[in-house]
Tab-separated table of C-alpha atoms in Angstrom:
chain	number	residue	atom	x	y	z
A	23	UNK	CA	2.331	88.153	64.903
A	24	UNK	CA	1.312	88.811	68.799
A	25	UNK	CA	1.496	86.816	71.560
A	26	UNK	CA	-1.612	84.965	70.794
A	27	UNK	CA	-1.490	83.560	67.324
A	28	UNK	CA	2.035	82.313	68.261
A	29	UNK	CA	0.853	80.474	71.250
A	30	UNK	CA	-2.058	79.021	69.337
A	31	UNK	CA	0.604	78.237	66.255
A	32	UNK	CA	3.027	76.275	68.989
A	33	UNK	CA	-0.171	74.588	70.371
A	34	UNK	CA	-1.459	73.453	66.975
A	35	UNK	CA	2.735	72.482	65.943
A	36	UNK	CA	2.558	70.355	69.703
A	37	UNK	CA	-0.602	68.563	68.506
A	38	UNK	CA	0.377	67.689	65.191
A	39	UNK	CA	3.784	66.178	66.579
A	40	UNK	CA	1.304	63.992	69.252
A	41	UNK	CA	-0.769	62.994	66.436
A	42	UNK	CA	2.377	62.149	64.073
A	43	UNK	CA	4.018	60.069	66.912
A	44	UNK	CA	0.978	58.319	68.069
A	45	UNK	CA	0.603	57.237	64.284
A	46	UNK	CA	3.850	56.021	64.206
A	47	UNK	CA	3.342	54.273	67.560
A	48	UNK	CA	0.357	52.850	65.919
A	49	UNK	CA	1.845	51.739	62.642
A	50	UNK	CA	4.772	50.039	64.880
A	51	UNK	CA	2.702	48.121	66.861
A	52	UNK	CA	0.457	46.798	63.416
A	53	UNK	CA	4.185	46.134	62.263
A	54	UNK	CA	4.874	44.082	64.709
A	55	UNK	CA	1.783	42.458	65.119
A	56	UNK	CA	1.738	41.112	61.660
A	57	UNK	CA	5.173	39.860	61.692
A	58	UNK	CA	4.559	37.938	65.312
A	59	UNK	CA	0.869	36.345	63.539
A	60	UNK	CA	3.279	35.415	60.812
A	61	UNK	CA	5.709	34.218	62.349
A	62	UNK	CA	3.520	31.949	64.838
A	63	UNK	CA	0.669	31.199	62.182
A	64	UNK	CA	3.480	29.620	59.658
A	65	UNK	CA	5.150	27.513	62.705
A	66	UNK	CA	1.674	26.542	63.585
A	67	UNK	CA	0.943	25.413	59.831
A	68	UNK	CA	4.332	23.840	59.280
A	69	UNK	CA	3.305	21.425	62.684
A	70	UNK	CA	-0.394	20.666	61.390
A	71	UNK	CA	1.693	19.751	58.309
A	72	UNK	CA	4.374	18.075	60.103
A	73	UNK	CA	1.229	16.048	62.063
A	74	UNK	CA	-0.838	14.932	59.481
A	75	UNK	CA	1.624	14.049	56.816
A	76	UNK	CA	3.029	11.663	59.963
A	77	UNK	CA	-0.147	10.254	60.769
A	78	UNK	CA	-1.322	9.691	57.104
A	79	UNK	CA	2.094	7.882	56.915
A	80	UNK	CA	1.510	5.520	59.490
A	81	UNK	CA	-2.675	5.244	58.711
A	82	UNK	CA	-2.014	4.414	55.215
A	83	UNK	CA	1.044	1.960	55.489
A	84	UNK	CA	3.452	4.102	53.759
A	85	UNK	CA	5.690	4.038	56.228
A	86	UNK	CA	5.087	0.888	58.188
A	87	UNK	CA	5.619	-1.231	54.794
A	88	UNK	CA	8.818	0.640	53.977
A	89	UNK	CA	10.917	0.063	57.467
A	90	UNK	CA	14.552	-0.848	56.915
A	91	UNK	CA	15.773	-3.397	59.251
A	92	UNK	CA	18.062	-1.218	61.355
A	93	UNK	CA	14.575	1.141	61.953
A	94	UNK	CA	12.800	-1.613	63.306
A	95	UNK	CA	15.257	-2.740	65.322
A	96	UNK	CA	15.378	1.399	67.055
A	97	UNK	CA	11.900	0.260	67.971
A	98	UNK	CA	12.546	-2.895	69.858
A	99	UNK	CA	15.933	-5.311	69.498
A	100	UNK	CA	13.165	-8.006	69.753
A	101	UNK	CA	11.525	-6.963	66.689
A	102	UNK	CA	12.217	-7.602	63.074
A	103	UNK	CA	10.544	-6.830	59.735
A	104	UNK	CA	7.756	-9.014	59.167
A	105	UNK	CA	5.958	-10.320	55.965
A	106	UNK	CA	4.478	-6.922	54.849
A	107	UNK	CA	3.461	-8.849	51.806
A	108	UNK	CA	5.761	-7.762	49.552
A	109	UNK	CA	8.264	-10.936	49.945
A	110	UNK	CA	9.047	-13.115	46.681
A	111	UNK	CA	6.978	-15.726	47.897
A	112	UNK	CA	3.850	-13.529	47.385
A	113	UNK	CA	4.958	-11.620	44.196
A	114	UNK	CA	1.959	-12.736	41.774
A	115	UNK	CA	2.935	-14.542	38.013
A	116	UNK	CA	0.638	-14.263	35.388
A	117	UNK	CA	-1.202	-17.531	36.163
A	118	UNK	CA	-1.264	-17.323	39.720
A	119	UNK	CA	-5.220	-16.500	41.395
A	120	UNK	CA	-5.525	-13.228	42.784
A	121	UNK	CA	-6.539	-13.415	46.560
A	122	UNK	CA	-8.093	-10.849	47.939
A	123	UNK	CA	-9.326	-9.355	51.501
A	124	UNK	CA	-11.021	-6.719	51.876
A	125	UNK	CA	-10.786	-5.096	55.447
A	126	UNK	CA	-13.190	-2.249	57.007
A	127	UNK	CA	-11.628	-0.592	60.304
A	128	UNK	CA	-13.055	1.542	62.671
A	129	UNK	CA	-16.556	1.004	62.828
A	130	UNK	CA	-19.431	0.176	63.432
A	131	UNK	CA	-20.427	3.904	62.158
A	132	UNK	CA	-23.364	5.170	60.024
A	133	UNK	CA	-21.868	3.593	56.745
A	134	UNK	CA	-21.703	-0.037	58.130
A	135	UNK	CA	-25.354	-0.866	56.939
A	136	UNK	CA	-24.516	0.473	53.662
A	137	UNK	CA	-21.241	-1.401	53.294
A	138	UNK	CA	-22.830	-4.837	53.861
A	139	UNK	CA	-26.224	-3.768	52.011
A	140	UNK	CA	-23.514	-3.776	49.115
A	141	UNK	CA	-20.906	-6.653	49.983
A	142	UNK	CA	-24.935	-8.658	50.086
A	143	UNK	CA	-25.452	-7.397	46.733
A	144	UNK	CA	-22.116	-8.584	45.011
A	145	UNK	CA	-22.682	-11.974	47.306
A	146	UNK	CA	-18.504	-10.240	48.617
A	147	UNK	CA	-17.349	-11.792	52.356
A	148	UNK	CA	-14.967	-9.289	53.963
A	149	UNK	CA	-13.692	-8.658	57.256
A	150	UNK	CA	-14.593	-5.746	59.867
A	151	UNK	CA	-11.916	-4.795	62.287
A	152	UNK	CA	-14.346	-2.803	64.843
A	153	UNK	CA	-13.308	-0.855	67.873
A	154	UNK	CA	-16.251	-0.982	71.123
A	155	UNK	CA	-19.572	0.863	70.752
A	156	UNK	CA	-22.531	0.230	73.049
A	157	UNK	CA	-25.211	1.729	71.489
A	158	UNK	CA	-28.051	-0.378	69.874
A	159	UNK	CA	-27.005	-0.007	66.479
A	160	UNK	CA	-23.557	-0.379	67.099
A	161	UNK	CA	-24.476	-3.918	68.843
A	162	UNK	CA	-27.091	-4.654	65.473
A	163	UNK	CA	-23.884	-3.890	63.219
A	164	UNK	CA	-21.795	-6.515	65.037
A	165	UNK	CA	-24.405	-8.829	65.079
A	166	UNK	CA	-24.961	-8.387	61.416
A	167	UNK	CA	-21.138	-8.749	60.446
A	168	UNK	CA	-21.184	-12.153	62.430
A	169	UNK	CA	-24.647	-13.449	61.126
A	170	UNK	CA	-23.971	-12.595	57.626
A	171	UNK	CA	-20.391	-14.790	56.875
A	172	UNK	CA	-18.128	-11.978	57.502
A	173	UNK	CA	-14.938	-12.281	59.833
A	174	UNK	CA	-14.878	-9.910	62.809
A	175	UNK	CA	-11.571	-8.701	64.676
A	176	UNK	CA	-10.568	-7.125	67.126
A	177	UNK	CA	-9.364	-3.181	66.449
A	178	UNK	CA	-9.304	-2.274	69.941
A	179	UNK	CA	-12.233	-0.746	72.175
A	180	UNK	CA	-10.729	2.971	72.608
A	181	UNK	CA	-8.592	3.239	69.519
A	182	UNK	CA	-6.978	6.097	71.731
A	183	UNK	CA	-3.389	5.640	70.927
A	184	UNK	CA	-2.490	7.552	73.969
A	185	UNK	CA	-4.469	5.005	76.394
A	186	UNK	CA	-4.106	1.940	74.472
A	187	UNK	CA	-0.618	2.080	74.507
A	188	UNK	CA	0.237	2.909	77.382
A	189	UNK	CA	1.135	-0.071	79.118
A	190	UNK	CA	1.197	-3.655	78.695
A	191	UNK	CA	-2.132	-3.451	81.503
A	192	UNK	CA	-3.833	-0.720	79.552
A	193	UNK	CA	-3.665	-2.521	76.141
A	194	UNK	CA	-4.481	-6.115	77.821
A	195	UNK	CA	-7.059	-4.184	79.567
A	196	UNK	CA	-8.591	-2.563	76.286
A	197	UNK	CA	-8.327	-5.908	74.686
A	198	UNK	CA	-10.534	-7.918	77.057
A	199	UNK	CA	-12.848	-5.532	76.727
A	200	UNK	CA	-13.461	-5.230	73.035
A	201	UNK	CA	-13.205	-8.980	72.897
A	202	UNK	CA	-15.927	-9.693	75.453
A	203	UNK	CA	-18.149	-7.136	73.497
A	204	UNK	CA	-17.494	-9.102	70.683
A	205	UNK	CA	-18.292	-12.474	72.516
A	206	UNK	CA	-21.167	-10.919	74.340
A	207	UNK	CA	-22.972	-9.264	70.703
A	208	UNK	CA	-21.903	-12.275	68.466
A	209	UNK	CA	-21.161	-15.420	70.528
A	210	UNK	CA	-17.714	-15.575	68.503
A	211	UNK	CA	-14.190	-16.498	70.724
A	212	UNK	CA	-12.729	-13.642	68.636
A	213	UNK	CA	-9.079	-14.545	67.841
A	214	UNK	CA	-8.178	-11.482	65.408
A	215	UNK	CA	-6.642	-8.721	66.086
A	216	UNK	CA	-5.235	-5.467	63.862
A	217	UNK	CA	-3.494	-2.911	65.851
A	218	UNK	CA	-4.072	0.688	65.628
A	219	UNK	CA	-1.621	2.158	63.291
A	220	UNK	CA	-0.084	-1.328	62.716
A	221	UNK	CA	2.393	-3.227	64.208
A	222	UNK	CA	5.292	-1.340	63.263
A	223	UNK	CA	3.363	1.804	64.296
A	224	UNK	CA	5.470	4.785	65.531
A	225	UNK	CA	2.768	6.362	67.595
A	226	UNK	CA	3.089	3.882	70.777
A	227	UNK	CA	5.834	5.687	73.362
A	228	UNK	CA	6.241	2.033	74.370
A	229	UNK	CA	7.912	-0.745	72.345
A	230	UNK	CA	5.288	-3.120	70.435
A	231	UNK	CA	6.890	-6.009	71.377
A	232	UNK	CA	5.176	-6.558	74.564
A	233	UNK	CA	2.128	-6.532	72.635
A	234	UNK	CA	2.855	-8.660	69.957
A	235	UNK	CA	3.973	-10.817	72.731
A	236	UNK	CA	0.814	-11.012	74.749
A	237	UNK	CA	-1.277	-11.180	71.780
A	238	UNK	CA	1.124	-14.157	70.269
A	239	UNK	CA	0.402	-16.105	74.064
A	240	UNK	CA	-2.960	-15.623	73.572
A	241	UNK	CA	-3.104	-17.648	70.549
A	242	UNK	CA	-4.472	-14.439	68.617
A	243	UNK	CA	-3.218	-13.487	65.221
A	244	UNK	CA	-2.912	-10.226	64.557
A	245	UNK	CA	-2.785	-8.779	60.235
A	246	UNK	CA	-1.439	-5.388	58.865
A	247	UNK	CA	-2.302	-4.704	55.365
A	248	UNK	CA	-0.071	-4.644	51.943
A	249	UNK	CA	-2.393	-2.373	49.930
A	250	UNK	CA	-3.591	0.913	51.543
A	251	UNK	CA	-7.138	2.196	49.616
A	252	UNK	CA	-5.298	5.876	50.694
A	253	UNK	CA	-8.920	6.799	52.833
A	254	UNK	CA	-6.992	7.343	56.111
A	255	UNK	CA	-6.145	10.242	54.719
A	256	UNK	CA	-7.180	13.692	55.832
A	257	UNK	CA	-6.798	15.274	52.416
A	258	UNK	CA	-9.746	15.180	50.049
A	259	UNK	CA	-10.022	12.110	48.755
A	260	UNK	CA	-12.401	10.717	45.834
A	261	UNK	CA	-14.112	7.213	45.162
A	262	UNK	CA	-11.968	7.209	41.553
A	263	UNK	CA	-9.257	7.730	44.009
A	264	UNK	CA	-9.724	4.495	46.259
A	265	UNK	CA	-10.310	2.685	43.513
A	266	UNK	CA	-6.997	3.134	42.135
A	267	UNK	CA	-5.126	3.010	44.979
A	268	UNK	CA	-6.409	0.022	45.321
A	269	UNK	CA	-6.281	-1.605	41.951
A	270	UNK	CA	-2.387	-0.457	41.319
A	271	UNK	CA	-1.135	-2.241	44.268
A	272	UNK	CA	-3.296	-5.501	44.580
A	273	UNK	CA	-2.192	-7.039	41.085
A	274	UNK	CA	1.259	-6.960	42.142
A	275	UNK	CA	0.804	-9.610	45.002
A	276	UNK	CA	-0.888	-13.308	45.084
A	277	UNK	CA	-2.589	-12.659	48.483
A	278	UNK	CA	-3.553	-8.582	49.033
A	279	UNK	CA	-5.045	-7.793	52.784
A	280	UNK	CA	-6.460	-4.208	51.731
A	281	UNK	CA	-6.804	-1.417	54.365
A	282	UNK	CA	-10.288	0.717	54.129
A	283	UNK	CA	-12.096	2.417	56.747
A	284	UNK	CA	-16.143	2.136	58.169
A	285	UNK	CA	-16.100	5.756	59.438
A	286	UNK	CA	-18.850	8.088	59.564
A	287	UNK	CA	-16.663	10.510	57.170
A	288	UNK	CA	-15.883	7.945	55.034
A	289	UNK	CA	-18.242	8.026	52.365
A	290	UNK	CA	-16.321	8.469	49.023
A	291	UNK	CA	-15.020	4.523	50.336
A	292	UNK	CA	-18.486	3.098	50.458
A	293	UNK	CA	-19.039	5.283	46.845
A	294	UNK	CA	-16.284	3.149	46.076
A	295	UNK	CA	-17.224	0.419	47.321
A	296	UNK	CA	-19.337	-1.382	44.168
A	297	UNK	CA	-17.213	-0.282	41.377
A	298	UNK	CA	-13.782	-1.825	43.379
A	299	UNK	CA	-15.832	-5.002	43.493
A	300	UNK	CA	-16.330	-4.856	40.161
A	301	UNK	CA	-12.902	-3.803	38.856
A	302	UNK	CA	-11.608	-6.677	41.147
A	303	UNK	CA	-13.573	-9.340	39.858
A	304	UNK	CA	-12.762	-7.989	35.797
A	305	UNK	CA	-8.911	-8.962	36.978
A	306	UNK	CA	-9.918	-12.278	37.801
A	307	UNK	CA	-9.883	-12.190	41.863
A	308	UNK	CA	-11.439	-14.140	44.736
A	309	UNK	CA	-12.582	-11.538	47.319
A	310	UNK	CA	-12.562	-13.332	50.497
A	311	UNK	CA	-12.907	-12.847	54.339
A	312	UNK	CA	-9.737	-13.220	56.730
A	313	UNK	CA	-10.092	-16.769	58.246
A	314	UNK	CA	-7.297	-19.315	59.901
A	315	UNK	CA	-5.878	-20.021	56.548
A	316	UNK	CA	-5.209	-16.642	55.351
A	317	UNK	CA	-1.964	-15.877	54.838
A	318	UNK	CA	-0.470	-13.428	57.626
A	319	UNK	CA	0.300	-10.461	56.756
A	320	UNK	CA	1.999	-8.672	59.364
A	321	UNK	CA	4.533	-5.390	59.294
A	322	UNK	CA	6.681	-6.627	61.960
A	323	UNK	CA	6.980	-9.680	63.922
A	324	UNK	CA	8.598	-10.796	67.312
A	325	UNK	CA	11.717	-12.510	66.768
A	326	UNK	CA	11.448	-15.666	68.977
């Protein structure tokens, strides 16, 4: 072999060992690519998971119903477990009349029409917990609610959990507001009030009791719920489903405050909405609206 093929030969073995390494260089860095994606996409899933299974908790009840005594008291020594609704005194018997309220939060949206067009139709009073819109058919949906026998309350004006509860001055703040909207739209001296989350929620960074407190000196009541409709949740839900998460809780109590939601995604609830009325009334309830004599039912209360 001359001089020349064996300088081309050691050229062409040279290239052949660039190509292999940069290859290998290659495949290492697709190695380790994946495995960081991985490794960061299944943290970022577990949170998500972590997040919503937290906040379906607390939207739905599950785990404001279910506090033990020495949890509430981690949230505020002044605090102790409420009526939730689940006490002996409101355990039904067989001959004992079903009471039930029905409760829409979070609106107005672009399902309240539809809601009352129903509740109309089945003659049904419930009660709206609405948070502060300014637009004109936000202001014709209050004025509706009021005009047409159903109880209004108070669900805040933000609903930003991170605002609301803040401080004592940002949620007394927030109050006023959605209150004087309320006066302003209906002409009603609104004296109901559900907090976001609940009153034993675990989203506030600041005890509740300073709430409960100024709310209490106010003279305004505030309700939870015992009986969750489940259409907080983020998961896909269906109308068969709200149905019977409604219908396997309510005939366990005598009075059942049940937790829905007026929301623009809401629609398998309003789906829901004529057959629940329906199902209720086959069981022999009275579906009424949340006035003075409605028994309270609250999560957690301030012990005085």
């Amino acid at each position: 072999m001359n001089e020349a093929n064996e300088l081309d030969l050691e050229r062409y073995r040279n290239k052949r060992k660039r190509v292999k390494k940069m290859k290998s260089g290659i495949m290492g860095f697709l190695l380790i690519w994946v495995l960081i994606s991985t490794i960061v996409m299944s943290f970022l899933v577990y949170k998500v998971y972590s997040l919503q299974k937290q906040m379906n908790s607390i939207l739905n009840g599950t785990k404001t119903t279910s506090l033990s005594s020495s949890s509430v008291k981690n949230i505020d020594s002044r605090l102790v477990q409420g009526n939730s609704g689940a006490d002996e005194e409101n355990l039904r018997a067989p001959d004992d009349v079903l009471k039930v309220y029905l409760t829409f939060d979070d609106g107005p949206s672009n399902n309240s029409n539809q809601i009352l067009d129903i509740l109309d139709d089945y003659n049904v009073k419930a009660t709206f917990f609405v948070n502060g819109r300014e637009d004109e058919n936000s202001l014709a949906v209050y004025k509706r609610i009021a005009d047409e026998g159903h109880s209004i309350g108070m669900h805040s004006y933000s609903h930003k959990y991170k605002d609301l509860y803040k401080s004592l001055d940002s949620f007394i703040e927030d109050t006023n507001r959605i209150h004087q909207l309320i006066l302003d739209t209906t002409g009603q001296d609104c004296k109901l009030y559900r907090f976001p989350g609940g009153s034993s929620n675990q989203v506030s960074d600041t005890d509740m009791s300073q709430y409960i407190a100024y709310l209490n000196d106010n003279h305004i009541k505030y309700m939870d719920w015992n009986v969750s409709s489940g259409d907080a949740s983020s998961s896909q839900y269906t109308a068969d489903d709200v149905i019977e998460n409604v219908m396997k809780d309510v005939v366990r109590y005598k009075t059942s405050v049940v937790l829905m939601h007026d929301a623009n995604t809401k629609n398998a609830t309003v789906e829901a909405l004529p057959r629940l009325i329906e199902r209720l009334r086959a069981e022999g309830a009275i579906i009424l609206p949340i006035t003075d004599e409605t028994k309270l039912i609250q999560h957690v209360t301030l012990d005085k």
